[in-house]
């Protein structure tokens, strides 16, 4: 691109490697400069600059500078900042790769989530690399088989173990010379992977709390971490969970490379949703085994369509995966298959036998939560009007949800939950008397 006349002589190009409060670390040639943003580039309430941006810098004293121009981006990873007027918050720009990290086990991978990350990286124009960690915990052949549909769809996959060092060299080679974003939910082994890549320049790895199984974020600032083998990694809590972009439903199919060949090949043309339409080209391809049924099922979920029973029944034999039995689902806790219709509510969200649920929704039925953790029933509460609500807490992320109880819920368990505060008071009952005297707040279990 053309340099602005006059400025070229005194400015140099640099890469934003870190954001501090209102200054930016900019890598200029071999050194870093602490730079501020020229006044006329600032927009109140808006961040125009992100890690990964290329800028033009006017050097000031020894190691500082003024950013006078932001060069056009090739892509960006953004999310909507909360607020009455949703504004886009760019987390990182100009990414060469999105490393999507899933553990082979602990936590058990949810491939629907992987499909979602893949759609999102495709929509953002960032090539994905699937990284399966904790290889030492599973049988290699089995996990490779599970990833087969992705490799046939053309996605690069690496298998690593921070424990044995397997795959670390391979991923190092793939990251060399690139700026990559690290994505994946907490606990899958991202920090351990970075540590393995960094060798001696370790960062802190969080102990996964045994009790909750929930990992803690160890990285708080957004910066590019340079790797010994070349290349840089952007690791930031803001980027760890995808699910940040809103993608129009009719565009989703286009983000499935393994479906693309059949899009528009049916009489419904571009308007086809590939869900309820009879004789849709995509559905025929699923039936003939040309599109993986698991991937097709994810697609249906992402567009919010109910699964076409007849279609998936045709391929039930080829299908190895079982993680989604819909419209019925399988209980994450007691493994029973639960029918979708729940007496008394129109949306079954927990197992009537053990009352456990799964963290899939942000709002009832939307399947928008990235977590997927088991939700433990912790209490019942009376709602307005006297109806009972069941309170669930996610074992992975701690989110709390109130759900309607269903007519066939396990009554004995419900009552025992309701009675729990009385059966196990948080302080010895013989202190009730003194707590009446105003010292209740001192009482601790
Ligand atoms: P992050 O939250 O994604 O950064 O995950 P961490 O790197 O903090 O790892 C979460 C937990 O998984 C820690 O207890 C690690 O010791 C463990 N872990 C990470 N990588 C591996 C691995 O390759 N093999 C095994 N067995 N455990 C791992
Ligand atoms: Zn179609």
XYZ file of C-alpha atoms in Angstrom, residues 329 331-334 336 338 348-358 374-380 388-393 401 403-418 420:
49
model
C -30.872 -36.601 25.462
C -28.193 -37.666 31.180
C -24.659 -36.462 31.840
C -24.865 -37.880 35.349
C -26.757 -41.163 35.332
C -30.225 -42.606 31.206
C -34.426 -38.949 28.660
C -36.918 -30.525 29.163
C -33.653 -29.330 30.645
C -32.780 -31.818 33.335
C -32.929 -35.512 34.023
C -36.129 -36.430 35.880
C -34.315 -39.242 37.701
C -31.229 -37.569 39.175
C -32.253 -33.942 38.409
C -28.836 -33.113 36.902
C -28.676 -30.853 33.910
C -26.035 -29.748 31.470
C -22.626 -30.870 34.356
C -25.109 -28.830 36.373
C -25.776 -30.083 39.831
C -29.192 -29.552 41.422
C -28.393 -27.641 44.594
C -31.717 -26.358 45.871
C -35.348 -25.764 45.156
C -41.248 -24.780 42.430
C -38.051 -23.954 40.626
C -34.988 -26.152 40.623
C -31.672 -24.382 41.092
C -28.713 -25.784 39.187
C -25.072 -24.837 39.530
C -29.711 -21.297 36.692
C -35.281 -24.175 35.913
C -38.865 -25.269 35.939
C -39.523 -28.616 37.468
C -41.305 -31.174 35.312
C -44.305 -33.292 36.246
C -42.267 -36.493 36.274
C -39.311 -35.213 38.292
C -38.115 -37.444 41.093
C -40.330 -36.202 43.937
C -38.288 -37.739 46.738
C -35.126 -36.031 45.507
C -36.923 -32.714 45.135
C -38.203 -32.880 48.678
C -34.813 -33.872 50.024
C -33.290 -30.879 48.265
C -35.947 -28.638 49.765
C -31.511 -29.909 52.891
